[in-house]
CSV table of N, CA and C in Angstrom, one decimal:
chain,number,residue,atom,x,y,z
L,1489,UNK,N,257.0,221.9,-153.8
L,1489,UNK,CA,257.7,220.6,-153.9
L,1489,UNK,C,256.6,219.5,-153.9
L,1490,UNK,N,257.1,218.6,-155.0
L,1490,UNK,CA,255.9,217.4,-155.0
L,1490,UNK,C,256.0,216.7,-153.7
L,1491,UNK,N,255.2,216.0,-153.2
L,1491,UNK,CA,254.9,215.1,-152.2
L,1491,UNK,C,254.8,213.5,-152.4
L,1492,UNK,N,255.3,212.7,-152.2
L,1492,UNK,CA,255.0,211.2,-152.8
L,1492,UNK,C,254.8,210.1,-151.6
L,1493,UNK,N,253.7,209.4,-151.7
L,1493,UNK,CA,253.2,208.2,-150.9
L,1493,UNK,C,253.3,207.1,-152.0
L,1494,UNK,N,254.2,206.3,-151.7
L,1494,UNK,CA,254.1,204.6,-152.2
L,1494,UNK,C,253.2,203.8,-151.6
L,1495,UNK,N,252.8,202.8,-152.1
L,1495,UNK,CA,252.3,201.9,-151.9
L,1495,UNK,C,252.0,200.8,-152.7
L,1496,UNK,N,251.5,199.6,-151.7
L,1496,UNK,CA,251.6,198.6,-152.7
L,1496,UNK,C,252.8,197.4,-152.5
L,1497,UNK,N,253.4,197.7,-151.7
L,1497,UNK,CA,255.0,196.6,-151.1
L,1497,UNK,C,254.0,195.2,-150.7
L,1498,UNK,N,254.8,194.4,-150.5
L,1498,UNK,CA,254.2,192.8,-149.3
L,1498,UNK,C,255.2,192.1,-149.7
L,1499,UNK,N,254.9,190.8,-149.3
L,1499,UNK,CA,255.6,189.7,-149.3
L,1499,UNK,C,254.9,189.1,-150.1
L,1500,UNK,N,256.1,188.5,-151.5
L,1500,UNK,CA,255.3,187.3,-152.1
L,1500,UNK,C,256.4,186.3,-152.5
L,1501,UNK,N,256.2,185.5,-153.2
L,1501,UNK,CA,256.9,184.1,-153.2
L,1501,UNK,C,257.6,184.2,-154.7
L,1502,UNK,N,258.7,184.3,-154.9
L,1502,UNK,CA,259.5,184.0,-155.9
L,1502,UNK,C,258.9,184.0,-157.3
L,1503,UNK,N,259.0,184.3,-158.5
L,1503,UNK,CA,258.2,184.5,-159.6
L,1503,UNK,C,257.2,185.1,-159.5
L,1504,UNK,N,256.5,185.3,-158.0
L,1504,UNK,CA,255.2,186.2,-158.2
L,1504,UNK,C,255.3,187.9,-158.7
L,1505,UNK,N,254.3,188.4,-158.2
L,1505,UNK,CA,254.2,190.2,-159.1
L,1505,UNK,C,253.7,190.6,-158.0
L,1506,UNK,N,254.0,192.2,-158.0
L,1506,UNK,CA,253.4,193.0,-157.4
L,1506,UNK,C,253.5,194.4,-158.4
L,1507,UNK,N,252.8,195.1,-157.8
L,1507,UNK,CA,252.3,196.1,-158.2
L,1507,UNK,C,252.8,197.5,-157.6
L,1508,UNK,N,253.5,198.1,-157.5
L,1508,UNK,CA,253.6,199.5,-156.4
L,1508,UNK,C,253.0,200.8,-157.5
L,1509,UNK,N,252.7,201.3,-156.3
L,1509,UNK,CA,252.2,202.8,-156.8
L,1509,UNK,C,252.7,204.0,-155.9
L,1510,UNK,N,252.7,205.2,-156.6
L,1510,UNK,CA,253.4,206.3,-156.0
L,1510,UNK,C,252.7,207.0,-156.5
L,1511,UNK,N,251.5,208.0,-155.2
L,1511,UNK,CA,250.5,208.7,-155.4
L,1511,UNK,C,251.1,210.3,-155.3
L,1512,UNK,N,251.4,211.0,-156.1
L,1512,UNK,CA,252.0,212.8,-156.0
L,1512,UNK,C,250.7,213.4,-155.4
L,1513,UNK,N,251.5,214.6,-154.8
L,1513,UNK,CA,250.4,215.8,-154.8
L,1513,UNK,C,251.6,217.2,-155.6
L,1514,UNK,N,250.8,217.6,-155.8
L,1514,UNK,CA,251.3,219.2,-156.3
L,1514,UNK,C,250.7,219.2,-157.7
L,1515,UNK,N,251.1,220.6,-158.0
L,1515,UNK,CA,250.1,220.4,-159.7
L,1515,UNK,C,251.4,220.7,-160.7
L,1516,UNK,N,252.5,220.4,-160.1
L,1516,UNK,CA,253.7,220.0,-161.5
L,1516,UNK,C,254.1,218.7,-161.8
L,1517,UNK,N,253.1,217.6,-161.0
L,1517,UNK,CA,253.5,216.2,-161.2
L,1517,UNK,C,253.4,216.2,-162.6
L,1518,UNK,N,253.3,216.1,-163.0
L,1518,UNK,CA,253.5,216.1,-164.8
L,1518,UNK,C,254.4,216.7,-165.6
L,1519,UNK,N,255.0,217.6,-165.1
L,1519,UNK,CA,256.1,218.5,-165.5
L,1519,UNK,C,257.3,217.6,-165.2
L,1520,UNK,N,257.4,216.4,-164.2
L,1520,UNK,CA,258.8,215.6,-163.9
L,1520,UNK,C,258.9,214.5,-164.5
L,1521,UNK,N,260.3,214.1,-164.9
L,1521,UNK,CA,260.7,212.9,-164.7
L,1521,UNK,C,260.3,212.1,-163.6
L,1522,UNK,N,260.0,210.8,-163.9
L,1522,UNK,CA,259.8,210.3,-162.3
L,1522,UNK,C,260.5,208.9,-162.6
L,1523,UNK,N,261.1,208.4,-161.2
L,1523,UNK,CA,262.0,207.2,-161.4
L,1523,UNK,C,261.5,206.9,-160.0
L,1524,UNK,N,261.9,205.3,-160.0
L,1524,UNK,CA,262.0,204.6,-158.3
L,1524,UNK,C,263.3,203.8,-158.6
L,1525,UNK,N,263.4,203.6,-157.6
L,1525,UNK,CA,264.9,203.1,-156.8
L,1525,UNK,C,264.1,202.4,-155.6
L,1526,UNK,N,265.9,201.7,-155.5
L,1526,UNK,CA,265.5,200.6,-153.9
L,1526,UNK,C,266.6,200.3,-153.7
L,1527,UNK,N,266.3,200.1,-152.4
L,1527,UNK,CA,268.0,199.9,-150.9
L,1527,UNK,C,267.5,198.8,-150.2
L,1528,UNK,N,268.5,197.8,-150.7
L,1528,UNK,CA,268.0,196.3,-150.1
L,1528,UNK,C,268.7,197.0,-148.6
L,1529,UNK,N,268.7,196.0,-147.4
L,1529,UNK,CA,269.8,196.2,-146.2
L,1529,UNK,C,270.9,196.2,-146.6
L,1530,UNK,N,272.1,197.1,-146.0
L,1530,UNK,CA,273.2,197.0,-146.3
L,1530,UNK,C,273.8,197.7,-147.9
L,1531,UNK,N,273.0,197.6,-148.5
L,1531,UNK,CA,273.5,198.6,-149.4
L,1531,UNK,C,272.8,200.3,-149.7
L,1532,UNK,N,273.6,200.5,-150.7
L,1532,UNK,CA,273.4,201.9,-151.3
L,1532,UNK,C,272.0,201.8,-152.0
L,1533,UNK,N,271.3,202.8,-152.3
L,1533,UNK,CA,270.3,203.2,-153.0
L,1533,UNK,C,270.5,203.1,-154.3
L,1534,UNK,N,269.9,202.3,-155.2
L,1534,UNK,CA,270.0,201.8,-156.4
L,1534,UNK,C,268.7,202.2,-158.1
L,1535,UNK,N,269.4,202.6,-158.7
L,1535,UNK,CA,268.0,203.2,-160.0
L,1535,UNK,C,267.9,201.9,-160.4
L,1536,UNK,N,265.9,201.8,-160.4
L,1536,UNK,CA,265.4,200.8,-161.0
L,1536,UNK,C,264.8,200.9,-162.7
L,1537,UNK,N,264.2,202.7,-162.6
L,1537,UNK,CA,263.5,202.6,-163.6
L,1537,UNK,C,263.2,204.3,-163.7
L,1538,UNK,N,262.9,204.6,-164.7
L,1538,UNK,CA,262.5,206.2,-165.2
L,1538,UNK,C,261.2,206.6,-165.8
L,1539,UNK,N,260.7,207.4,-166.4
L,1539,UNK,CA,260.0,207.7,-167.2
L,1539,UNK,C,259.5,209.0,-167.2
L,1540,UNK,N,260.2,209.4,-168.6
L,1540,UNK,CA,259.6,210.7,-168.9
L,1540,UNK,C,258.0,211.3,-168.8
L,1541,UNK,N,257.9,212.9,-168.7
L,1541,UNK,CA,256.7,213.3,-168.1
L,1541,UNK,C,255.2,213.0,-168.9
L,1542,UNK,N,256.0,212.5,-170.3
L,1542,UNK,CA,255.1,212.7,-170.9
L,1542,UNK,C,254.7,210.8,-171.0
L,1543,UNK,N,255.6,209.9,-170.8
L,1543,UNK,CA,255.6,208.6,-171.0
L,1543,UNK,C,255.6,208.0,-171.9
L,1544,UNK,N,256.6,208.7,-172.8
L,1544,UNK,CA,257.0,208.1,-174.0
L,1544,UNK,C,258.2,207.9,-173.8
L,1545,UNK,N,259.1,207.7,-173.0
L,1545,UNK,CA,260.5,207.1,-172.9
L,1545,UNK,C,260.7,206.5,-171.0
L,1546,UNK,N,260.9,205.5,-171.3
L,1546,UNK,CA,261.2,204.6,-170.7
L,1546,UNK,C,262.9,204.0,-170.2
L,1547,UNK,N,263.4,203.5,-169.5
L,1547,UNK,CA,265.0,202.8,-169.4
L,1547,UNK,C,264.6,202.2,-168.0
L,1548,UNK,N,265.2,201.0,-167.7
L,1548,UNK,CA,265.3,200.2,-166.8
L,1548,UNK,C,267.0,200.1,-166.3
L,1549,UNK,N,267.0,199.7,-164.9
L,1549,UNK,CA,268.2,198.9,-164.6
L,1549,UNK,C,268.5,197.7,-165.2
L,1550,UNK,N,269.4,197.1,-165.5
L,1550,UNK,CA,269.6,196.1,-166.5
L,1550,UNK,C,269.2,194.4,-165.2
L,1551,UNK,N,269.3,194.9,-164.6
L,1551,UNK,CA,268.6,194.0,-163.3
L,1551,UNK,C,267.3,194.2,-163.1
L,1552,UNK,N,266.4,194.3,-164.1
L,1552,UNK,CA,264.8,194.2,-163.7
L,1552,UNK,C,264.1,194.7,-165.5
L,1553,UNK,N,265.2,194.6,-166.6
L,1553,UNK,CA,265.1,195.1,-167.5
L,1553,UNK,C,264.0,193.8,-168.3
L,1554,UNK,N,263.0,194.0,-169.0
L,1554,UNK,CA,262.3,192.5,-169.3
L,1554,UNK,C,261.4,192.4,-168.0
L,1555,UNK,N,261.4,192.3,-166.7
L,1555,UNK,CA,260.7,191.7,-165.8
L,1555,UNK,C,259.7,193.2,-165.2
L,1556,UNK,N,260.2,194.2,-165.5
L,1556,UNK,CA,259.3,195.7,-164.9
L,1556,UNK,C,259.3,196.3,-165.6
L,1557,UNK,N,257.8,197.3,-165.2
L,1557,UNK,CA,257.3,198.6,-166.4
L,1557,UNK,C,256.8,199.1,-165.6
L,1558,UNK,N,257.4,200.1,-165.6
L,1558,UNK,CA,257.2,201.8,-165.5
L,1558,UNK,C,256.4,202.5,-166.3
L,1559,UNK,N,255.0,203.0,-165.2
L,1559,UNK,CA,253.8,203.7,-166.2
L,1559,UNK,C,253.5,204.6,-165.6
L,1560,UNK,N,252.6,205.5,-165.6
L,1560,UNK,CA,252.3,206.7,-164.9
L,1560,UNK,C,250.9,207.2,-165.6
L,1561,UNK,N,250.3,208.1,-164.4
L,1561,UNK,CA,248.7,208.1,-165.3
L,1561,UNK,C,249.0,209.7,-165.0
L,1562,UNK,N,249.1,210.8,-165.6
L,1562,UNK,CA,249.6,211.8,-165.3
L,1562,UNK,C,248.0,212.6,-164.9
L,1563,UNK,N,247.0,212.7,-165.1
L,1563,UNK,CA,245.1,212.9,-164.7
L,1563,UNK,C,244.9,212.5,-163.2
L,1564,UNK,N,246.0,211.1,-162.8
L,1564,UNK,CA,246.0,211.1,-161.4
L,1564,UNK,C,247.1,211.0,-160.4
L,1565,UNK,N,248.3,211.5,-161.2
L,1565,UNK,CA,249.0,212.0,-160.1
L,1565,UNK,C,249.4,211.1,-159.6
L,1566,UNK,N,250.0,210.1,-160.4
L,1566,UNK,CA,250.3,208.4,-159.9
L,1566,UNK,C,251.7,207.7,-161.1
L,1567,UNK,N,252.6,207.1,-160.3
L,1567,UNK,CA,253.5,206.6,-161.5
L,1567,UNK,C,253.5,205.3,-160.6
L,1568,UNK,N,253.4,204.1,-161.7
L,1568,UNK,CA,253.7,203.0,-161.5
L,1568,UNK,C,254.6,201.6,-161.9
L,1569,UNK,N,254.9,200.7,-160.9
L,1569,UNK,CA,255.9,200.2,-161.3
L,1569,UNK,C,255.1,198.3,-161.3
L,1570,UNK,N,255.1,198.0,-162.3
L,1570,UNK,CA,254.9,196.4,-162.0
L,1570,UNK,C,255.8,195.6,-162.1
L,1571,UNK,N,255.5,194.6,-161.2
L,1571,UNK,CA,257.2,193.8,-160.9
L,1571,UNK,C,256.5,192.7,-161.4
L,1572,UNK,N,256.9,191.8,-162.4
L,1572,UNK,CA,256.8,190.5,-162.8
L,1572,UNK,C,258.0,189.8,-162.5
L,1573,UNK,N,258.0,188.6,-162.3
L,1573,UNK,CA,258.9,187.0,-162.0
L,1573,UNK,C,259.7,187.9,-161.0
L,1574,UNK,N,259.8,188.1,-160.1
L,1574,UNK,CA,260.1,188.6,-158.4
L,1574,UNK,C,261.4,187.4,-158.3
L,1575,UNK,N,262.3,187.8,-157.9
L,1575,UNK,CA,263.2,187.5,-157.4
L,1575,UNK,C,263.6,187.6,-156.2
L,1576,UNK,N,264.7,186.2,-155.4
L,1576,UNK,CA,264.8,187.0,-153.9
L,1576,UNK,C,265.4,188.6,-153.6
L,1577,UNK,N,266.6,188.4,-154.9
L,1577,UNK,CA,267.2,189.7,-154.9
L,1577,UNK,C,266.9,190.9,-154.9
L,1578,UNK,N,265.1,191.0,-155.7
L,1578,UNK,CA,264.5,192.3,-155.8
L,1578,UNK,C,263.9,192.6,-154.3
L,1579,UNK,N,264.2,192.1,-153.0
L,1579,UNK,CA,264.1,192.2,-152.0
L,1579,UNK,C,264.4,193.6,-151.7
L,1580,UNK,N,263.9,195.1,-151.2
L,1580,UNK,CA,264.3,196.2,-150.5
L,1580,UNK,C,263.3,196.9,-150.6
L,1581,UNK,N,263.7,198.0,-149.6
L,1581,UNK,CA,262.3,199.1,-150.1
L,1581,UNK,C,262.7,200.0,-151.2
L,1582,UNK,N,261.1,199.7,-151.9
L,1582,UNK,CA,261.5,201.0,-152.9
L,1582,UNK,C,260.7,202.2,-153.2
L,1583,UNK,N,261.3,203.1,-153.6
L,1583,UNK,CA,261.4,204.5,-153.4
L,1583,UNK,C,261.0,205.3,-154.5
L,1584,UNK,N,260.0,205.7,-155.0
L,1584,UNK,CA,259.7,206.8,-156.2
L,1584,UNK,C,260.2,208.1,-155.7
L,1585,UNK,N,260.6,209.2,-156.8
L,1585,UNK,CA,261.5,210.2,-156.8
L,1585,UNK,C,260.7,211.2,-158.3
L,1586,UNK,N,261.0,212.3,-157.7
L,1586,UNK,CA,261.0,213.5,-159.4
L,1586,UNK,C,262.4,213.6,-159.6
L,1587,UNK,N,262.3,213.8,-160.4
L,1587,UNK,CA,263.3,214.2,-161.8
L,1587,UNK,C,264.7,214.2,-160.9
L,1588,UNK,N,264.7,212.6,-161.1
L,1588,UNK,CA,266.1,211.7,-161.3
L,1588,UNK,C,267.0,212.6,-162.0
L,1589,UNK,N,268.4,212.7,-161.7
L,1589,UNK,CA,269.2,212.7,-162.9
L,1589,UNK,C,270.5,212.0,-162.4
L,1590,UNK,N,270.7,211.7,-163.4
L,1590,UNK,CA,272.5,210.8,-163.1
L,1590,UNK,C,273.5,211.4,-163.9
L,1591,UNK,N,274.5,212.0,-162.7
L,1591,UNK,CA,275.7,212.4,-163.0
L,1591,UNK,C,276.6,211.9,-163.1
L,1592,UNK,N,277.8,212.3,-163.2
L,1592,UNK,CA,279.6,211.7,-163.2
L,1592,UNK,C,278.9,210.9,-161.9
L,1593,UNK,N,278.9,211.2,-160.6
L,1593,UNK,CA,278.8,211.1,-159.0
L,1593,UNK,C,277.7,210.4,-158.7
L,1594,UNK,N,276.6,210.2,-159.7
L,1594,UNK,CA,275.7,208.8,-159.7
L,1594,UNK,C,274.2,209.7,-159.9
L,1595,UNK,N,273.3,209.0,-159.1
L,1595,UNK,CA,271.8,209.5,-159.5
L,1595,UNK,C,271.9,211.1,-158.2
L,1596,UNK,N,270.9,212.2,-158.8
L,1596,UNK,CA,270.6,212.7,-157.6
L,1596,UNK,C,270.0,213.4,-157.8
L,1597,UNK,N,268.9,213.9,-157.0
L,1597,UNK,CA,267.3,214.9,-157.3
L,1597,UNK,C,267.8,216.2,-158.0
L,1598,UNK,N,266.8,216.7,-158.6
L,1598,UNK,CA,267.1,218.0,-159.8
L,1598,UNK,C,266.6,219.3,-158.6
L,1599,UNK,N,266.6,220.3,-158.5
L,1599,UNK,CA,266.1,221.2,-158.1
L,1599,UNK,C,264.5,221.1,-157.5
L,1600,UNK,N,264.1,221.0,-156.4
L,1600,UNK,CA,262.4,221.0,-156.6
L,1600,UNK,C,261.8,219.3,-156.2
L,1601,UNK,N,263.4,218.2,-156.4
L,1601,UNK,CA,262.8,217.1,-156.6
L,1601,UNK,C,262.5,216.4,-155.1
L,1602,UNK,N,262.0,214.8,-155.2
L,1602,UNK,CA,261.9,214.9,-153.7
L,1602,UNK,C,262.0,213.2,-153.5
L,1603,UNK,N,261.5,213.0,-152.9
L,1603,UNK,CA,261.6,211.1,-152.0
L,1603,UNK,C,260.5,210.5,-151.3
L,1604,UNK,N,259.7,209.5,-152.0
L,1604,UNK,CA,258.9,209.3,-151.0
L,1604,UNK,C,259.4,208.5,-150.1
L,1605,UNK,N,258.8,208.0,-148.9
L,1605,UNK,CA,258.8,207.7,-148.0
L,1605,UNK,C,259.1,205.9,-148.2
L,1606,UNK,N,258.9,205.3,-149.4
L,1606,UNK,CA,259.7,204.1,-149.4
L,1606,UNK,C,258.3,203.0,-149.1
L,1607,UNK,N,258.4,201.6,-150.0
L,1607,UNK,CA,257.3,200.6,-149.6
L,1607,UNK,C,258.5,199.5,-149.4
L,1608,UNK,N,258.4,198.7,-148.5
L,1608,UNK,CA,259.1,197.5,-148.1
L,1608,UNK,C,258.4,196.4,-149.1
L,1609,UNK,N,258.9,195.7,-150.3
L,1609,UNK,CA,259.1,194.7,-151.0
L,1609,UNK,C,259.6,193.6,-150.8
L,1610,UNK,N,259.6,192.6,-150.1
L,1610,UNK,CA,260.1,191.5,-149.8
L,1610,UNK,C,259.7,190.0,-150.5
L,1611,UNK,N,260.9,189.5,-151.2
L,1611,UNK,CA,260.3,188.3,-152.2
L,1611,UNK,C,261.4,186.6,-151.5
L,1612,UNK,N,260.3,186.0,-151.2
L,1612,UNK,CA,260.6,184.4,-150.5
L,1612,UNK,C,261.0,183.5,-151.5
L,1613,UNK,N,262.2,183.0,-150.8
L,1613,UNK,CA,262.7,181.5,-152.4
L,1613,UNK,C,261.9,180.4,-152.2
């Protein structure tokens, strides 16, 4: 089973960017889909973004669609998400994952898939 460390969360000020990264270990990181999600307080766990193993296909939440890109360097075991024009809303931690899938019953890990440990994102109006 893959292993995932995020990083890269903080506090920034409205329209600013940040950067997160999600460092794998195992040697089938390249074999997954990889998506991140985020769970502001009080809500459910929410899909931000995907991208196939190879990173030629792409889809966004329609709430960060235009403003974030989803990349991945598959040589190092790393998928990344850049946040442009931050919103207070995009406020929660978020969470890189393998191979997303979404059912009838919503998003949920494939066989083998896993969760990282989550980066706290916090954006000020």
């Amino acid at each position: 089973q893959v292993q995932l460390v995020e990083s890269g969360g903080g506090l920034v000020q409205a329209g600013g960017s940040l950067r997160l990264s999600c460092a794998a270990s195992g040697r089938t990181f390249s074999t997954y889909v990889m998506g991140w999600f985020r769970q502001a307080p009080g809500k459910g766990r929410d899909f931000v973004a995907q991208i196939t193993w190879s990173g030629g296909l792409t889809s966004y939440a329609d709430s960060v669609q235009g403003r974030f890109t989803i990349s991945r360097d598959n040589a190092k075991n790393t998928v990344f998400l850049q946040m442009n024009n931050l919103k207070p809303e995009d406020t929660a931690v978020y969470y890189c994952a393998t191979d997303p899938r979404l059912t009838a019953s919503g998003w949920i890990l494939g066989p083998g898939g896993s969760w990282g440990q989550g980066t706290q994102v916090t954006v000020s109006s």
